[in-house]
Coordinates of C-alpha atoms and ligand atoms in Angstrom, one line a residue:
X26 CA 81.9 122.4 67.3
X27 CA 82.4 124.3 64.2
X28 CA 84.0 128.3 65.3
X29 CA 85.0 131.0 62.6
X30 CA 88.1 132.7 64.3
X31 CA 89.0 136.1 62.7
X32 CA 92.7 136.0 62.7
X33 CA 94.4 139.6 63.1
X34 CA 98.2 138.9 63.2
X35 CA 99.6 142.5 62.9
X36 CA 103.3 143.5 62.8
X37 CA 106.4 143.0 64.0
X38 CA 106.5 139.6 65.7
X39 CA 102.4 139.2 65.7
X40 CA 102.2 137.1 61.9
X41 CA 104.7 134.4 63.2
X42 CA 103.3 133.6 66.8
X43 CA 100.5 133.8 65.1
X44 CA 101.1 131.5 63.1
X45 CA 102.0 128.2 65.7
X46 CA 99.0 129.1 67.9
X47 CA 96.8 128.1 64.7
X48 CA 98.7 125.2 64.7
X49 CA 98.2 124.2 68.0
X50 CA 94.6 125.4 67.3
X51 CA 94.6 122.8 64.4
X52 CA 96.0 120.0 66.5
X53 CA 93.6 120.6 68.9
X54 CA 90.6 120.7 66.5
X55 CA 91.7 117.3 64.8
X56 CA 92.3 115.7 68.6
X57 CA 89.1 116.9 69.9
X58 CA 86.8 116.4 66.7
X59 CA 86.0 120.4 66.1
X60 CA 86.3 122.2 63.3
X61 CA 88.2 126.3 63.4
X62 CA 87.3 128.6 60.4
X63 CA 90.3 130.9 60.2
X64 CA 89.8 134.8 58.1
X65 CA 92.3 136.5 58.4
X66 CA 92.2 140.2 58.3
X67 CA 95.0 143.4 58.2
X68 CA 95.7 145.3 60.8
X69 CA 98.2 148.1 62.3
X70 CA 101.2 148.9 59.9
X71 CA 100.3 145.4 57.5
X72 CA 96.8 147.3 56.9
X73 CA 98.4 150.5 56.3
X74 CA 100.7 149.3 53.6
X75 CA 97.2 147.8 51.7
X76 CA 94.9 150.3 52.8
X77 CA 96.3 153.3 54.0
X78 CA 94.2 153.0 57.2
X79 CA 95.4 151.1 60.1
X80 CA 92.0 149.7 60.7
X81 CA 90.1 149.6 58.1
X82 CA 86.4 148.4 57.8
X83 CA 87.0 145.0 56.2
X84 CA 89.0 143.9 58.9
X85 CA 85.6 145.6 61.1
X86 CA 83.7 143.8 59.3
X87 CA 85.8 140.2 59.6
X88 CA 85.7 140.8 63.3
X89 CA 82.4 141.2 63.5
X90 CA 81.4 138.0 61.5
X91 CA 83.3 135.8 63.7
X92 CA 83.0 133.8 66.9
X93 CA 86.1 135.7 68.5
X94 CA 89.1 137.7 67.1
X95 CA 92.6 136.4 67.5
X96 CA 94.8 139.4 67.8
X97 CA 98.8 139.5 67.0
X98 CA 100.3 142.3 68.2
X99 CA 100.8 146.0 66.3
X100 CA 103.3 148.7 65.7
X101 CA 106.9 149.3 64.3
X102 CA 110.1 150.1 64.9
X103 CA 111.1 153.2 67.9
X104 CA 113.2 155.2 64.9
X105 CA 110.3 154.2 62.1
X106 CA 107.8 156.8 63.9
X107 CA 107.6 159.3 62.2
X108 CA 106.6 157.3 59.3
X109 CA 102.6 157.4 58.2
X110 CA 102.8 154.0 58.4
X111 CA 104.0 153.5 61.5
X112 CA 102.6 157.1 63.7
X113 CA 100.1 156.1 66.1
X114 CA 99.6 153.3 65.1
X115 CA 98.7 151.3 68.1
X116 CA 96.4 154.4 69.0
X117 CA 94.7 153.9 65.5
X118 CA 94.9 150.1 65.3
X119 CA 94.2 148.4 68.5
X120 CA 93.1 151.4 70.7
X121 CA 90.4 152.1 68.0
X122 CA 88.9 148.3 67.7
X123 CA 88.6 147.7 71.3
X124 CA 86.7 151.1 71.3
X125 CA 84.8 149.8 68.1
X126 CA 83.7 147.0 69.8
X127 CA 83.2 148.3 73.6
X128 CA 86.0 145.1 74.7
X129 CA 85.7 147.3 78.0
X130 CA 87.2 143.9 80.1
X131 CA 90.6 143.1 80.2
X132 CA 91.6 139.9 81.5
X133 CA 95.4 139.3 81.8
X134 CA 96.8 136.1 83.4
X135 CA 100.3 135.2 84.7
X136 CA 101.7 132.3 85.5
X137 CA 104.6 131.1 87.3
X138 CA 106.2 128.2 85.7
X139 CA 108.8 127.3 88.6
X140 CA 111.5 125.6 86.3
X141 CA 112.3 128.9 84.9
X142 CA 111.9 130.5 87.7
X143 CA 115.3 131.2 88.3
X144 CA 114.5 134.7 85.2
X145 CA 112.0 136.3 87.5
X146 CA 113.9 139.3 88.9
X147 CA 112.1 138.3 92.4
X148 CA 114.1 136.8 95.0
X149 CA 113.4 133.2 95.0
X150 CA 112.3 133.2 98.8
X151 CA 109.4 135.3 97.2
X152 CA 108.0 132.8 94.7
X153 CA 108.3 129.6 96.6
X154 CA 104.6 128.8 97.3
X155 CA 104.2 129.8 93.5
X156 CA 102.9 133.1 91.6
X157 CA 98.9 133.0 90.2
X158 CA 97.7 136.8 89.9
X159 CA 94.8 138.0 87.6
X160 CA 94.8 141.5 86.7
X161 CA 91.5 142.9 85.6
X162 CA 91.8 146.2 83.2
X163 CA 89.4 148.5 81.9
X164 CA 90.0 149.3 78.6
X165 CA 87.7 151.5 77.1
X166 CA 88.0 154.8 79.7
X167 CA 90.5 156.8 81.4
X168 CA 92.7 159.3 79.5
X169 CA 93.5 156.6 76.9
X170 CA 90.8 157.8 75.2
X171 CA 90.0 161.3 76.5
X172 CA 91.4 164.5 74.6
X173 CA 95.4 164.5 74.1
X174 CA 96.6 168.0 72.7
X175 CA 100.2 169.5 72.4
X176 CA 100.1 173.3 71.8
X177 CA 101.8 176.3 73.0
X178 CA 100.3 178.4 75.7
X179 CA 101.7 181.7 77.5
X180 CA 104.3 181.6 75.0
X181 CA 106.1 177.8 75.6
X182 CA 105.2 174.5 74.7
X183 CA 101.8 172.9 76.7
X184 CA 100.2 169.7 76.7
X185 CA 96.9 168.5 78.1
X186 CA 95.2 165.4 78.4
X187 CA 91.7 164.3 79.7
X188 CA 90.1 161.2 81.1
X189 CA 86.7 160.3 82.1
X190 CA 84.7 157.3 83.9
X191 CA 80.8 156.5 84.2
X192 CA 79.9 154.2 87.3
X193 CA 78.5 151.5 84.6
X194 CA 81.7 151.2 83.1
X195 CA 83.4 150.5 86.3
X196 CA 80.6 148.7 87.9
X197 CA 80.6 146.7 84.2
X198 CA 84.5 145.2 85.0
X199 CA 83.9 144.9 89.1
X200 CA 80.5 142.5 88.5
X201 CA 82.5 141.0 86.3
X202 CA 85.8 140.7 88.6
X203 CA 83.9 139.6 91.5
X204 CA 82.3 136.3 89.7
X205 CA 85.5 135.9 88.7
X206 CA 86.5 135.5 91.8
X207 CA 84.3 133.0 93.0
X208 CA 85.9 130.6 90.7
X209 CA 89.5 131.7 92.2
X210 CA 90.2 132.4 95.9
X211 CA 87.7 134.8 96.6
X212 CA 89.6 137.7 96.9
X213 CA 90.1 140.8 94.9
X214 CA 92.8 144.3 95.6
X215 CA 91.2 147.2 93.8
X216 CA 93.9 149.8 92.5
X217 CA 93.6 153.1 92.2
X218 CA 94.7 156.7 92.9
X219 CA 92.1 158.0 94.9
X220 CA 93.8 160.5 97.1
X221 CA 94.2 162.4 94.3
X222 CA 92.0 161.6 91.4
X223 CA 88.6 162.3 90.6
X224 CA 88.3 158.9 88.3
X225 CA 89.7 156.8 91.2
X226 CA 87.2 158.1 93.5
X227 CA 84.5 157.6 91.7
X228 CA 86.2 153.7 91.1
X229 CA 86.7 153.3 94.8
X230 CA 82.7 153.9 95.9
X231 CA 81.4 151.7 92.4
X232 CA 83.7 149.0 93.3
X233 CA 82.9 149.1 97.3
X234 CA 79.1 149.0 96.5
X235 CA 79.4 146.0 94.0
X236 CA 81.9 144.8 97.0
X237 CA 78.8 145.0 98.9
X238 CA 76.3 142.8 96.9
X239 CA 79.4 140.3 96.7
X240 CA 79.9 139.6 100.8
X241 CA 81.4 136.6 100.1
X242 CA 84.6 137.9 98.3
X243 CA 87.4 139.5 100.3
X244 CA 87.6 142.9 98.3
X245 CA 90.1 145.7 99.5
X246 CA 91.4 149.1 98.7
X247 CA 95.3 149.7 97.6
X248 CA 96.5 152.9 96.1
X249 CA 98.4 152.6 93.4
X250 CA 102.0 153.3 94.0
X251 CA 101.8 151.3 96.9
X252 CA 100.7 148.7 95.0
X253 CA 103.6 148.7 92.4
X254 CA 105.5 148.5 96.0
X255 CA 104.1 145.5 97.2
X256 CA 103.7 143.6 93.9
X257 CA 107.9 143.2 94.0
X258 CA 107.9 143.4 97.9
X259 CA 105.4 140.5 99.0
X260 CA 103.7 139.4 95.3
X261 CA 101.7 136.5 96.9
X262 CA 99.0 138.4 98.3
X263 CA 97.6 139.3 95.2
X264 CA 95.4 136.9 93.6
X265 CA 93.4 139.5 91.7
X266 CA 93.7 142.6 90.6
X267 CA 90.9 144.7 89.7
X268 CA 92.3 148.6 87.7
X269 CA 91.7 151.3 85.5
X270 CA 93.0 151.4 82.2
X271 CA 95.9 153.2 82.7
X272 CA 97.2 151.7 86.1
X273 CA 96.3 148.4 84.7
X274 CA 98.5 149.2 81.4
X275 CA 101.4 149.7 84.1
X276 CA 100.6 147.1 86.3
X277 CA 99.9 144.4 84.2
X278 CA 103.4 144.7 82.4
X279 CA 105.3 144.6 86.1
X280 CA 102.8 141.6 86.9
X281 CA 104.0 140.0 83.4
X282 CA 108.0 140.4 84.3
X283 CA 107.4 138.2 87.7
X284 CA 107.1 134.9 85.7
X285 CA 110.5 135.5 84.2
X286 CA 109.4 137.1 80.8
X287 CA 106.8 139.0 79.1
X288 CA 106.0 137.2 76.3
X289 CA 104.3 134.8 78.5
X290 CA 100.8 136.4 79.3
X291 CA 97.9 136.5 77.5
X292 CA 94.9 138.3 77.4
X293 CA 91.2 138.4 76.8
X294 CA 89.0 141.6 76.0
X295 CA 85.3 141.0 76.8
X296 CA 82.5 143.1 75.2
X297 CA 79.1 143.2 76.5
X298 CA 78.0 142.2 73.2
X299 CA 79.7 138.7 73.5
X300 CA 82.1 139.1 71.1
X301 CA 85.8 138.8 72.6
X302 CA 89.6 139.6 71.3
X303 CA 92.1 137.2 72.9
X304 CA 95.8 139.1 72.4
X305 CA 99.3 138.6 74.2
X306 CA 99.6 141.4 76.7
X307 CA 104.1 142.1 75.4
X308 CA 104.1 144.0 72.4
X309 CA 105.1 143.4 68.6
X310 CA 108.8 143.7 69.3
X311 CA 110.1 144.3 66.0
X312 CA 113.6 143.9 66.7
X313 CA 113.5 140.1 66.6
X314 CA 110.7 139.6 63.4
X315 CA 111.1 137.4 61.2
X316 CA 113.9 135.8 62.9
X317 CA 112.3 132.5 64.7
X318 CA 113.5 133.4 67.9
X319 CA 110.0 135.2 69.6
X320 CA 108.3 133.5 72.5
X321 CA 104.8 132.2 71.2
X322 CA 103.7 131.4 74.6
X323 CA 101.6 134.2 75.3
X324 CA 99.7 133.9 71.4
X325 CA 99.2 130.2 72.3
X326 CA 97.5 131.2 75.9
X327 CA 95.3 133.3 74.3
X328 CA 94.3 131.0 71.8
X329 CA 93.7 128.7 75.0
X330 CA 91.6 131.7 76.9
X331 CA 89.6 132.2 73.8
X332 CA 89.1 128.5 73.7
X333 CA 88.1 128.4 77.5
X334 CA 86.0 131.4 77.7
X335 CA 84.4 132.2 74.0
X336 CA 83.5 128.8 72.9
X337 CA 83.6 127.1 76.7
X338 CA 85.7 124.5 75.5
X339 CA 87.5 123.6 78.5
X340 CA 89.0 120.4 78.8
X341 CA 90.5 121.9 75.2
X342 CA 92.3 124.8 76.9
X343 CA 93.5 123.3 79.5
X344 CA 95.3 120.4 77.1
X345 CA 96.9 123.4 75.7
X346 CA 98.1 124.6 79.0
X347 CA 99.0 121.4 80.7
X348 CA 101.3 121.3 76.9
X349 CA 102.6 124.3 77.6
X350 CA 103.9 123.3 80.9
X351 CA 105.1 120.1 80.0
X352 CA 107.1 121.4 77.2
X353 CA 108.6 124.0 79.9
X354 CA 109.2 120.6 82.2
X355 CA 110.8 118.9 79.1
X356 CA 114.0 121.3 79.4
X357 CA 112.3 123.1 75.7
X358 CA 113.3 127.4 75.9
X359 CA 113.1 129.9 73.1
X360 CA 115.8 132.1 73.9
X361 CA 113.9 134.8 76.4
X362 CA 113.4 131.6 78.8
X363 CA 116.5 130.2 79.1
X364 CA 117.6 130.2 82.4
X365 CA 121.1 128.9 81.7
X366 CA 120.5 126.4 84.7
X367 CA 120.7 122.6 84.1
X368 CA 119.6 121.3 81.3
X369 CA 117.9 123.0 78.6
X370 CA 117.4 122.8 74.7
X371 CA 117.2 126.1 73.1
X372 CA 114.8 126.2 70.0
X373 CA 113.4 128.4 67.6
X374 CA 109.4 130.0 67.7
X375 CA 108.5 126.7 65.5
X376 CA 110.6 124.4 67.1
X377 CA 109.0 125.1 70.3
X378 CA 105.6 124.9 69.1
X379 CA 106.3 121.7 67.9
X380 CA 107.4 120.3 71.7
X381 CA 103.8 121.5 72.6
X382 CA 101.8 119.9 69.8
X383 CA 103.8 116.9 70.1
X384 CA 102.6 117.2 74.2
X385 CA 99.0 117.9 73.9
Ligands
IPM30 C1 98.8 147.0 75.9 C2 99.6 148.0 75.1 C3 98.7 149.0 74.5 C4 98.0 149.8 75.6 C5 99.5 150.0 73.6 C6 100.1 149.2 72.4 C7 98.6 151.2 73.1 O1 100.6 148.5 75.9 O2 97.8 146.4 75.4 O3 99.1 146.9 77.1 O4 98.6 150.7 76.2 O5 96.9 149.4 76.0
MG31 MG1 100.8 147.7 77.8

């Protein structure tokens, strides 16, 4: 098969991760006889510096041309933020494209990999029949992109924010969830807040009607704080969950931390239109740029998802997978993996792509 990938590597860590999953995409196209178009386009803080705009419509346009959009990861440093460059930028760089394009479904995947193990802050009594949890975000409601204003009102300082749901965006992500399910364990925990919250409400009816044209999956209710509870109390009953945008933001980063580390999951960002953004779910860390030392495990799984689920090349992603884990197997840790347990070879971002290439 012949794909055009638009390639949007960002800041911070995002260019070099970046980087070895499009070798590992390469190694898989010459293995498996395809061929992957790469364009590369600027986004975040990189775009600013060309174009004064964090997204700006070349990079639209790129994405748009293309069989699915790689994603890096945006944003600078915590003093840099006050700087143009840097001020918002994740609101006007990746917040804005998944808004451009309606990428309302947000798949994020964890996985457990039980020789490092030993990192997750669970007890290990909790992850011995093994960690597998889905969590299904929205991502184009909720207050992330309702009305934010800080002002002064009755003489101090005030701020509001607003959030909103229709029942087709929510039904859009359950439908989606449930079929999901099917090809999983047929269950599904939706999260919410709705002893309090209008939104959640509304998400708790849509997702018990669709729950209702879907008899066959075991779909229940769990409230939100509870559910940051049980995910550190008794993790194994999840298998999916299915969340707004803003608990799923929250939940999906404690769900990450289970397997040890979070730059190990990777994401996919569905639009009804077809086209989909495959992006590591950690952030662009720019402490440890440029420095060979970041975790490219979650940029490499998202190549893999975009493999499996925009160009339904399967046996493809899961040779990058089954790499992955043999690599893991092999004793092979960037730095944020070691365990300091038995024996382990600490290598860089490249050095550890080459163990999975060499594996696939
Ligand atoms: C994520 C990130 C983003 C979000 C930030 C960078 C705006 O935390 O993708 O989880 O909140 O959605
Ligand atoms: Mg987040």
């Amino acid at each position: 098969m012949n794909k055009k990938i638009a390639i949007l590597a960002g800041d911070g860590i995002g260019p070099e991760v970046m980087a070895q999953a499009i070798r590992v995409l390469d190694a898989v196209a010459a293995k498996f006889e395809h061929k992957f178009d790469y364009v590369e386009a600027l986004v975040g803080g990189a775009a600013y510096d060309h174009y004064q705009n964090h997204l700006p419509q070349e990079t639209i346009d790129v994405c748009k041309g293309a069989d699915a959009v790689l994603f890096g990861s945006v944003g600078g440093p915590v003093e840099l933020q006050h700087e143009a460059k840097w001020a918002n930028c994740e609101a006007k760089s990746i917040l804005a494209l998944r808004k451009a394009f309606n990428f309302n479904i947000n798949l994020r995947k964890m996985t457990l990999y039980p020789e490092i193990a030993a990192l997750s802050p669970l007890r290990p009594d909790l992850l011995k029949d093994g960690l597998d949890i889905v969590v299904f975000r929205e991502l184009v409601g909720d207050v992330y992109f309702g009305e934010h204003t800080l002002d002064e009102k009755n003489g101090e300082r005030h701020a509001f924010d607003s959030g909103e749901y229709t029942e087709s965006q929510i039904r859009s992500i359950a439908e989606y969830a449930f079929n999901v399910a099917r090809t999983r364990k047929n269950r599904i925990i939706s999260v919410d807040k709705a002893n309090v919250m209008a939104m959640s409400k509304l998400w708790r009816q849509v997702v018990g009607e669709v729950a209702k044209q879907n008899p066959d999956v075991a779909c229940s209710d769990m409230l939100v704080d509870n559910c940051a509870m049980q995910l550190v109390k008794n993790p194994a009953q999840f298998d999916i969950i299915l969340t707004s945008n803003l608990f799923g933001d929250i939940i999906s980063d404690e769900v990450s931390v289970l397997s040890g580390s979070v730059g190990m999951m990777p994401s996919a960002s569905f639009s009804p239109s077809g086209l989909a953004l495959y992006e590591p779910a950690g952030g662009s860390a720019p402490d440890i740029a440029n420095k060979n030392i970041a975790n490219p495990i979650a940029q490499i799984l998202s190549a893999s998802l975009m493999l499996a689920y925009s160009f339904n090349m399967l046996t493809e992603a899961n040779a990058i997978d089954e790499a992955i884990k043999a690599t893991i197997v092999a004793g092979f840790r960037t730095g944020d993996i070691a365990t300091k347990l038995g024996n382990e070879t600490v290598v860089g971002t490249k050095e550890f792509t080459d163990q999975v290439i060499a594996r696939l």
